[in-house]
Amino acid sequence: SGIWSVSFSPDGQTLVSGSEDQTVRLWDVRSGQCLNTLYGCNSWVFSVAWSPDGQALASGSEDQTVRLWDSRTGQCLKALHGHSERVFSVAWSPDGQTLASASYDQTVRVWDVRTGQCLKALHGHGERVFSVAWSPDGQTLASGSGDKTVKLWCVSTDQCLKTLQGHSKRARSVAFNPNGQTLASGSVDETIKLWDVKTGECLKTLRADRAYEGMNITGVTGLTEAQKATLKALGAVELAEKCQ
């Protein structure tokens, strides 16, 4: 069935995928062979991530669990319970000691990988949380939500450092750049925004041209109002007629 998430192993030789068929699969990148199929999730697998040392995998599922897997044997090491809705995103800390998860229950949770204990639950979003990402130094978490905001969290204090506002629809994806100074967010509003992590300022908004961007339909005949509205939504413009 449909595949929601893929992640490369640190050495780039193996790929892990999460699917609507309730499985996690490991693939040999060179040969294309499926090396192992991991069973245990009771519903769709929305997110998969490889640990920094390559020894473990994490998955987030519609069954409300985060699961940790041994990447060599395929054994499920732990099922982490705490979320009350589907888990849509999982991300390992840079040191591999903790894991963050984002859920439709409007929270971000941080887990101790060794014990499986939930160390903290971060509350503040007013809608489901779609994505979570660690800064390269492991001190900050970013989360994107259906409430149209991106939040930056201090992991050590649980404090929300900044709420980044600017998207007009839900923020579906977040990612830090390698030096941790810039954050990117992708939204259903058809834009990518680049943010200064220190100040919270939106540095740039990236948007692809729509199908009819800039096309002038002024005076075009034979179009219904619904058709005109569709064309305008795709970037067409209708200029006011000049007074004669």
PDB file of C-alpha atoms in Angstrom:
ATOM      1  CA  SER A   1       0.000   0.000   0.000  1.00  0.00           C
ATOM      2  CA  GLY A   2       1.016   3.666   0.104  1.00  0.00           C
ATOM      3  CA  ILE A   3       4.404   4.633   1.547  1.00  0.00           C
ATOM      4  CA  TRP A   4       4.491   7.612   3.913  1.00  0.00           C
ATOM      5  CA  SER A   5       8.113   7.865   4.983  1.00  0.00           C
ATOM      6  CA  VAL A   6      11.647   6.773   4.048  1.00  0.00           C
ATOM      7  CA  SER A   7      14.995   7.187   5.796  1.00  0.00           C
ATOM      8  CA  PHE A   8      18.563   6.273   4.834  1.00  0.00           C
ATOM      9  CA  SER A   9      20.892   4.449   7.220  1.00  0.00           C
ATOM     10  CA  PRO A  10      23.897   6.558   8.302  1.00  0.00           C
ATOM     11  CA  ASP A  11      26.182   4.636   5.925  1.00  0.00           C
ATOM     12  CA  GLY A  12      23.749   5.126   3.022  1.00  0.00           C
ATOM     13  CA  GLN A  13      23.610   1.417   2.209  1.00  0.00           C
ATOM     14  CA  THR A  14      20.130   0.641   3.521  1.00  0.00           C
ATOM     15  CA  LEU A  15      16.775   2.360   3.317  1.00  0.00           C
ATOM     16  CA  VAL A  16      13.845   1.968   5.703  1.00  0.00           C
ATOM     17  CA  SER A  17      10.247   2.658   4.672  1.00  0.00           C
ATOM     18  CA  GLY A  18       6.944   2.986   6.524  1.00  0.00           C
ATOM     19  CA  SER A  19       3.678   2.088   4.828  1.00  0.00           C
ATOM     20  CA  GLU A  20      -0.089   1.987   5.045  1.00  0.00           C
ATOM     21  CA  ASP A  21       0.242  -1.831   4.923  1.00  0.00           C
ATOM     22  CA  GLN A  22       1.284  -1.617   8.621  1.00  0.00           C
ATOM     23  CA  THR A  23       4.873  -2.720   7.958  1.00  0.00           C
ATOM     24  CA  VAL A  24       8.348  -1.267   8.207  1.00  0.00           C
ATOM     25  CA  ARG A  25      10.676  -2.563   5.485  1.00  0.00           C
ATOM     26  CA  LEU A  26      14.442  -2.535   5.097  1.00  0.00           C
ATOM     27  CA  TRP A  27      15.908  -2.304   1.587  1.00  0.00           C
ATOM     28  CA  ASP A  28      19.363  -2.873   0.138  1.00  0.00           C
ATOM     29  CA  VAL A  29      19.977   0.331  -1.818  1.00  0.00           C
ATOM     30  CA  ARG A  30      22.439  -1.223  -4.281  1.00  0.00           C
ATOM     31  CA  SER A  31      20.453  -4.319  -5.232  1.00  0.00           C
ATOM     32  CA  GLY A  32      16.915  -3.076  -4.529  1.00  0.00           C
ATOM     33  CA  GLN A  33      16.222  -6.223  -2.507  1.00  0.00           C
ATOM     34  CA  CYS A  34      13.893  -6.128   0.522  1.00  0.00           C
ATOM     35  CA  LEU A  35      16.129  -7.328   3.362  1.00  0.00           C
ATOM     36  CA  ASN A  36      13.537  -7.547   6.116  1.00  0.00           C
ATOM     37  CA  THR A  37       9.885  -6.810   6.838  1.00  0.00           C
ATOM     38  CA  LEU A  38       9.105  -5.686  10.383  1.00  0.00           C
ATOM     39  CA  TYR A  39       5.652  -6.510  11.749  1.00  0.00           C
ATOM     40  CA  GLY A  40       4.052  -5.230  14.934  1.00  0.00           C
ATOM     41  CA  CYS A  41       2.320  -1.945  14.116  1.00  0.00           C
ATOM     42  CA  ASN A  42      -1.455  -2.232  14.224  1.00  0.00           C
ATOM     43  CA  SER A  43      -2.186   0.477  11.672  1.00  0.00           C
ATOM     44  CA  TRP A  44      -0.558   2.755   9.104  1.00  0.00           C
ATOM     45  CA  VAL A  45       3.099   3.679   9.680  1.00  0.00           C
ATOM     46  CA  PHE A  46       3.459   7.407   9.070  1.00  0.00           C
ATOM     47  CA  SER A  47       7.078   8.030   9.990  1.00  0.00           C
ATOM     48  CA  VAL A  48      10.363   6.129  10.172  1.00  0.00           C
ATOM     49  CA  ALA A  49      13.819   7.293  11.235  1.00  0.00           C
ATOM     50  CA  TRP A  50      17.240   5.711  11.594  1.00  0.00           C
ATOM     51  CA  SER A  51      19.275   6.210  14.763  1.00  0.00           C
ATOM     52  CA  PRO A  52      22.562   8.132  14.342  1.00  0.00           C
ATOM     53  CA  ASP A  53      24.635   4.999  15.061  1.00  0.00           C
ATOM     54  CA  GLY A  54      22.630   2.869  12.639  1.00  0.00           C
ATOM     55  CA  GLN A  55      21.789   0.260  15.278  1.00  0.00           C
ATOM     56  CA  ALA A  56      18.116   1.093  15.751  1.00  0.00           C
ATOM     57  CA  LEU A  57      15.022   2.344  13.964  1.00  0.00           C
ATOM     58  CA  ALA A  58      12.021   4.312  15.177  1.00  0.00           C
ATOM     59  CA  SER A  59       8.518   4.330  13.733  1.00  0.00           C
ATOM     60  CA  GLY A  60       5.390   6.361  14.420  1.00  0.00           C
ATOM     61  CA  SER A  61       1.978   4.902  13.674  1.00  0.00           C
ATOM     62  CA  GLU A  62      -1.732   5.583  13.526  1.00  0.00           C
ATOM     63  CA  ASP A  63      -2.022   3.044  16.369  1.00  0.00           C
ATOM     64  CA  GLN A  64      -0.767   5.860  18.684  1.00  0.00           C
ATOM     65  CA  THR A  65       2.565   4.165  19.431  1.00  0.00           C
ATOM     66  CA  VAL A  66       6.213   4.891  18.823  1.00  0.00           C
ATOM     67  CA  ARG A  67       8.182   1.690  18.262  1.00  0.00           C
ATOM     68  CA  LEU A  68      11.910   1.089  18.526  1.00  0.00           C
ATOM     69  CA  TRP A  69      13.417  -1.686  16.397  1.00  0.00           C
ATOM     70  CA  ASP A  70      16.769  -3.468  16.225  1.00  0.00           C
ATOM     71  CA  SER A  71      17.931  -2.659  12.687  1.00  0.00           C
ATOM     72  CA  ARG A  72      19.967  -5.893  12.422  1.00  0.00           C
ATOM     73  CA  THR A  73      17.442  -8.456  13.653  1.00  0.00           C
ATOM     74  CA  GLY A  74      14.173  -6.597  12.997  1.00  0.00           C
ATOM     75  CA  GLN A  75      13.060  -7.254  16.570  1.00  0.00           C
ATOM     76  CA  CYS A  76      10.732  -4.715  18.184  1.00  0.00           C
ATOM     77  CA  LEU A  77      12.691  -3.548  21.206  1.00  0.00           C
ATOM     78  CA  LYS A  78      10.050  -1.289  22.757  1.00  0.00           C
ATOM     79  CA  ALA A  79       6.592   0.091  22.131  1.00  0.00           C
ATOM     80  CA  LEU A  80       6.307   3.579  23.616  1.00  0.00           C
ATOM     81  CA  HIS A  81       2.823   4.506  24.804  1.00  0.00           C
ATOM     82  CA  GLY A  82       1.627   7.966  25.777  1.00  0.00           C
ATOM     83  CA  HIS A  83       0.120   9.654  22.758  1.00  0.00           C
ATOM     84  CA  SER A  84      -3.670   9.571  22.502  1.00  0.00           C
ATOM     85  CA  GLU A  85      -3.810  10.106  18.726  1.00  0.00           C
ATOM     86  CA  ARG A  86      -1.800   9.004  15.682  1.00  0.00           C
ATOM     87  CA  VAL A  87       1.945   9.642  15.728  1.00  0.00           C
ATOM     88  CA  PHE A  88       2.848  11.517  12.565  1.00  0.00           C
ATOM     89  CA  SER A  89       6.559  12.238  12.975  1.00  0.00           C
ATOM     90  CA  VAL A  90       9.559  10.796  14.822  1.00  0.00           C
ATOM     91  CA  ALA A  91      13.093  12.190  15.047  1.00  0.00           C
ATOM     92  CA  TRP A  92      16.246  11.029  16.856  1.00  0.00           C
ATOM     93  CA  SER A  93      18.349  13.470  18.838  1.00  0.00           C
ATOM     94  CA  PRO A  94      21.856  13.948  17.401  1.00  0.00           C
ATOM     95  CA  ASP A  95      23.398  11.889  20.231  1.00  0.00           C
ATOM     96  CA  GLY A  96      20.876   9.072  19.773  1.00  0.00           C
ATOM     97  CA  GLN A  97      19.896   9.052  23.442  1.00  0.00           C
ATOM     98  CA  THR A  98      16.417  10.527  23.052  1.00  0.00           C
ATOM     99  CA  LEU A  99      13.630  10.505  20.515  1.00  0.00           C
ATOM    100  CA  ALA A 100      11.012  13.141  19.742  1.00  0.00           C
ATOM    101  CA  SER A 101       7.548  12.379  18.399  1.00  0.00           C
ATOM    102  CA  ALA A 102       4.765  14.599  17.087  1.00  0.00           C
ATOM    103  CA  SER A 103       1.114  13.628  17.266  1.00  0.00           C
ATOM    104  CA  TYR A 104      -2.403  14.572  16.319  1.00  0.00           C
ATOM    105  CA  ASP A 105      -3.027  14.877  20.086  1.00  0.00           C
ATOM    106  CA  GLN A 106      -1.407  18.369  19.791  1.00  0.00           C
ATOM    107  CA  THR A 107       1.734  17.415  21.724  1.00  0.00           C
ATOM    108  CA  VAL A 108       5.405  16.764  21.122  1.00  0.00           C
ATOM    109  CA  ARG A 109       6.862  14.069  23.367  1.00  0.00           C
ATOM    110  CA  VAL A 110      10.485  13.374  24.219  1.00  0.00           C
ATOM    111  CA  TRP A 111      11.457   9.801  25.094  1.00  0.00           C
ATOM    112  CA  ASP A 112      14.428   8.144  26.786  1.00  0.00           C
ATOM    113  CA  VAL A 113      15.477   5.550  24.222  1.00  0.00           C
ATOM    114  CA  ARG A 114      17.151   3.267  26.758  1.00  0.00           C
ATOM    115  CA  THR A 115      14.256   3.002  29.217  1.00  0.00           C
ATOM    116  CA  GLY A 116      11.310   3.878  26.977  1.00  0.00           C
ATOM    117  CA  GLN A 117      10.180   6.479  29.514  1.00  0.00           C
ATOM    118  CA  CYS A 118       8.434   9.634  28.335  1.00  0.00           C
ATOM    119  CA  LEU A 119      10.672  12.395  29.679  1.00  0.00           C
ATOM    120  CA  LYS A 120       8.392  15.290  28.793  1.00  0.00           C
ATOM    121  CA  ALA A 121       5.305  16.277  26.870  1.00  0.00           C
ATOM    122  CA  LEU A 122       5.405  19.695  25.246  1.00  0.00           C
ATOM    123  CA  HIS A 123       2.036  21.464  25.138  1.00  0.00           C
ATOM    124  CA  GLY A 124       1.288  24.685  23.320  1.00  0.00           C
ATOM    125  CA  HIS A 125       0.003  23.945  19.858  1.00  0.00           C
ATOM    126  CA  GLY A 126      -3.708  24.461  19.327  1.00  0.00           C
ATOM    127  CA  GLU A 127      -3.998  21.821  16.623  1.00  0.00           C
ATOM    128  CA  ARG A 128      -2.433  18.527  15.542  1.00  0.00           C
ATOM    129  CA  VAL A 129       1.357  18.453  15.228  1.00  0.00           C
ATOM    130  CA  PHE A 130       2.622  17.154  11.892  1.00  0.00           C
ATOM    131  CA  SER A 131       6.392  17.377  12.104  1.00  0.00           C
ATOM    132  CA  VAL A 132       9.260  17.587  14.563  1.00  0.00           C
ATOM    133  CA  ALA A 133      13.012  18.152  14.066  1.00  0.00           C
ATOM    134  CA  TRP A 134      16.094  18.514  16.285  1.00  0.00           C
ATOM    135  CA  SER A 135      18.650  21.274  15.947  1.00  0.00           C
ATOM    136  CA  PRO A 136      22.164  19.954  15.178  1.00  0.00           C
ATOM    137  CA  ASP A 137      23.331  20.680  18.754  1.00  0.00           C
ATOM    138  CA  GLY A 138      20.388  18.786  20.255  1.00  0.00           C
ATOM    139  CA  GLN A 139      19.299  21.751  22.368  1.00  0.00           C
ATOM    140  CA  THR A 140      16.219  22.830  20.421  1.00  0.00           C
ATOM    141  CA  LEU A 141      13.191  21.131  18.905  1.00  0.00           C
ATOM    142  CA  ALA A 142      11.097  22.590  16.113  1.00  0.00           C
ATOM    143  CA  SER A 143       7.503  21.536  15.496  1.00  0.00           C
ATOM    144  CA  GLY A 144       5.015  22.341  12.742  1.00  0.00           C
ATOM    145  CA  SER A 145       1.282  22.260  13.381  1.00  0.00           C
ATOM    146  CA  GLY A 146      -2.187  22.521  11.961  1.00  0.00           C
ATOM    147  CA  ASP A 147      -2.556  25.743  13.953  1.00  0.00           C
ATOM    148  CA  LYS A 148      -0.430  27.372  11.177  1.00  0.00           C
ATOM    149  CA  THR A 149       2.521  27.974  13.502  1.00  0.00           C
ATOM    150  CA  VAL A 150       6.023  26.628  13.941  1.00  0.00           C
ATOM    151  CA  LYS A 151       7.302  26.465  17.501  1.00  0.00           C
ATOM    152  CA  LEU A 152      10.861  26.330  18.825  1.00  0.00           C
ATOM    153  CA  TRP A 153      11.300  24.513  22.147  1.00  0.00           C
ATOM    154  CA  CYS A 154      14.175  24.482  24.630  1.00  0.00           C
ATOM    155  CA  VAL A 155      14.608  20.786  25.368  1.00  0.00           C
ATOM    156  CA  SER A 156      16.232  21.248  28.785  1.00  0.00           C
ATOM    157  CA  THR A 157      13.569  23.578  30.211  1.00  0.00           C
ATOM    158  CA  ASP A 158      10.450  22.503  28.198  1.00  0.00           C
ATOM    159  CA  GLN A 159       9.977  26.195  27.408  1.00  0.00           C
ATOM    160  CA  CYS A 160       8.560  27.373  24.109  1.00  0.00           C
ATOM    161  CA  LEU A 161      11.249  29.795  22.971  1.00  0.00           C
ATOM    162  CA  LYS A 162       9.449  31.229  19.961  1.00  0.00           C
ATOM    163  CA  THR A 163       6.256  30.852  17.995  1.00  0.00           C
ATOM    164  CA  LEU A 164       6.879  31.547  14.318  1.00  0.00           C
ATOM    165  CA  GLN A 165       3.830  32.957  12.580  1.00  0.00           C
ATOM    166  CA  GLY A 166       3.391  33.657   8.897  1.00  0.00           C
ATOM    167  CA  HIS A 167       1.867  30.609   7.252  1.00  0.00           C
ATOM    168  CA  SER A 168      -1.788  30.939   6.307  1.00  0.00           C
ATOM    169  CA  LYS A 169      -2.462  27.189   6.480  1.00  0.00           C
ATOM    170  CA  ARG A 170      -1.134  24.224   8.436  1.00  0.00           C
ATOM    171  CA  ALA A 171       2.651  23.755   8.665  1.00  0.00           C
ATOM    172  CA  ARG A 172       3.383  20.200   7.578  1.00  0.00           C
ATOM    173  CA  SER A 173       7.186  19.939   7.613  1.00  0.00           C
ATOM    174  CA  VAL A 174      10.179  21.456   9.446  1.00  0.00           C
ATOM    175  CA  ALA A 175      13.943  21.043   9.010  1.00  0.00           C
ATOM    176  CA  PHE A 176      17.076  22.738  10.385  1.00  0.00           C
ATOM    177  CA  ASN A 177      19.973  23.592   8.123  1.00  0.00           C
ATOM    178  CA  PRO A 178      23.327  21.929   9.035  1.00  0.00           C
ATOM    179  CA  ASN A 179      24.595  24.807  11.195  1.00  0.00           C
ATOM    180  CA  GLY A 180      21.296  25.149  13.057  1.00  0.00           C
ATOM    181  CA  GLN A 181      20.920  28.861  12.350  1.00  0.00           C
ATOM    182  CA  THR A 182      18.093  28.586   9.835  1.00  0.00           C
ATOM    183  CA  LEU A 183      14.854  26.626   9.944  1.00  0.00           C
ATOM    184  CA  ALA A 184      12.745  25.735   6.926  1.00  0.00           C
ATOM    185  CA  SER A 185       9.001  25.065   7.144  1.00  0.00           C
ATOM    186  CA  GLY A 186       6.678  23.745   4.459  1.00  0.00           C
ATOM    187  CA  SER A 187       2.965  24.496   4.504  1.00  0.00           C
ATOM    188  CA  VAL A 188      -0.302  23.627   2.803  1.00  0.00           C
ATOM    189  CA  ASP A 189      -0.394  27.342   1.872  1.00  0.00           C
ATOM    190  CA  GLU A 190       1.991  26.360  -0.981  1.00  0.00           C
ATOM    191  CA  THR A 191       5.009  28.115   0.527  1.00  0.00           C
ATOM    192  CA  ILE A 192       8.306  27.255   2.146  1.00  0.00           C
ATOM    193  CA  LYS A 193       9.480  29.772   4.716  1.00  0.00           C
ATOM    194  CA  LEU A 194      13.058  30.220   5.938  1.00  0.00           C
ATOM    195  CA  TRP A 195      13.376  31.486   9.510  1.00  0.00           C
ATOM    196  CA  ASP A 196      16.230  32.959  11.540  1.00  0.00           C
ATOM    197  CA  VAL A 197      16.305  30.620  14.552  1.00  0.00           C
ATOM    198  CA  LYS A 198      17.834  33.234  16.873  1.00  0.00           C
ATOM    199  CA  THR A 199      15.428  36.090  16.136  1.00  0.00           C
ATOM    200  CA  GLY A 200      12.388  34.257  14.786  1.00  0.00           C
ATOM    201  CA  GLU A 201      12.362  36.526  11.734  1.00  0.00           C
ATOM    202  CA  CYS A 202      11.080  35.141   8.442  1.00  0.00           C
ATOM    203  CA  LEU A 203      14.059  35.571   6.116  1.00  0.00           C
ATOM    204  CA  LYS A 204      12.475  34.430   2.892  1.00  0.00           C
ATOM    205  CA  THR A 205       9.328  32.897   1.435  1.00  0.00           C
ATOM    206  CA  LEU A 206       9.725  30.407  -1.404  1.00  0.00           C
ATOM    207  CA  ARG A 207       6.812  29.758  -3.720  1.00  0.00           C
ATOM    208  CA  ALA A 208       6.641  28.045  -7.092  1.00  0.00           C
ATOM    209  CA  ASP A 209       4.734  29.706  -9.901  1.00  0.00           C
ATOM    210  CA  ARG A 210       1.219  28.376 -10.232  1.00  0.00           C
ATOM    211  CA  ALA A 211      -0.079  26.889 -13.483  1.00  0.00           C
ATOM    212  CA  TYR A 212      -1.508  30.153 -14.860  1.00  0.00           C
ATOM    213  CA  GLU A 213       0.679  32.627 -12.944  1.00  0.00           C
ATOM    214  CA  GLY A 214       0.240  36.143 -14.366  1.00  0.00           C
ATOM    215  CA  MET A 215      -2.061  35.154 -17.231  1.00  0.00           C
ATOM    216  CA  ASN A 216      -4.374  38.075 -18.014  1.00  0.00           C
ATOM    217  CA  ILE A 217      -7.976  36.904 -18.491  1.00  0.00           C
ATOM    218  CA  THR A 218      -9.422  40.425 -18.650  1.00  0.00           C
ATOM    219  CA  GLY A 219     -12.189  40.528 -21.225  1.00  0.00           C
ATOM    220  CA  VAL A 220     -12.043  36.815 -22.012  1.00  0.00           C
ATOM    221  CA  THR A 221     -15.507  35.616 -22.975  1.00  0.00           C
ATOM    222  CA  GLY A 222     -17.161  32.238 -22.619  1.00  0.00           C
ATOM    223  CA  LEU A 223     -15.977  31.609 -19.052  1.00  0.00           C
ATOM    224  CA  THR A 224     -18.362  30.997 -16.186  1.00  0.00           C
ATOM    225  CA  GLU A 225     -17.713  32.692 -12.853  1.00  0.00           C
ATOM    226  CA  ALA A 226     -16.662  29.337 -11.399  1.00  0.00           C
ATOM    227  CA  GLN A 227     -14.130  28.843 -14.199  1.00  0.00           C
ATOM    228  CA  LYS A 228     -12.752  32.349 -13.675  1.00  0.00           C
ATOM    229  CA  ALA A 229     -12.395  31.664  -9.949  1.00  0.00           C
ATOM    230  CA  THR A 230     -10.479  28.468 -10.680  1.00  0.00           C
ATOM    231  CA  LEU A 231      -8.108  30.238 -13.060  1.00  0.00           C
ATOM    232  CA  LYS A 232      -7.493  33.003 -10.518  1.00  0.00           C
ATOM    233  CA  ALA A 233      -6.718  30.401  -7.865  1.00  0.00           C
ATOM    234  CA  LEU A 234      -4.092  29.037 -10.270  1.00  0.00           C
ATOM    235  CA  GLY A 235      -2.480  32.464 -10.709  1.00  0.00           C
ATOM    236  CA  ALA A 236      -4.458  34.171 -13.470  1.00  0.00           C
ATOM    237  CA  VAL A 237      -5.341  37.848 -13.048  1.00  0.00           C
ATOM    238  CA  GLU A 238      -8.336  39.862 -14.150  1.00  0.00           C
ATOM    239  CA  LEU A 239      -7.553  43.568 -14.334  1.00  0.00           C
ATOM    240  CA  ALA A 240     -10.145  46.267 -13.965  1.00  0.00           C
ATOM    241  CA  GLU A 241     -11.372  47.656 -17.278  1.00  0.00           C
ATOM    242  CA  LYS A 242     -10.097  51.151 -18.009  1.00  0.00           C
ATOM    243  CA  CYS A 243     -12.683  53.896 -17.994  1.00  0.00           C
ATOM    244  CA  GLN A 244     -13.466  55.110 -21.511  1.00  0.00           C
TER     245      GLN A 244
END
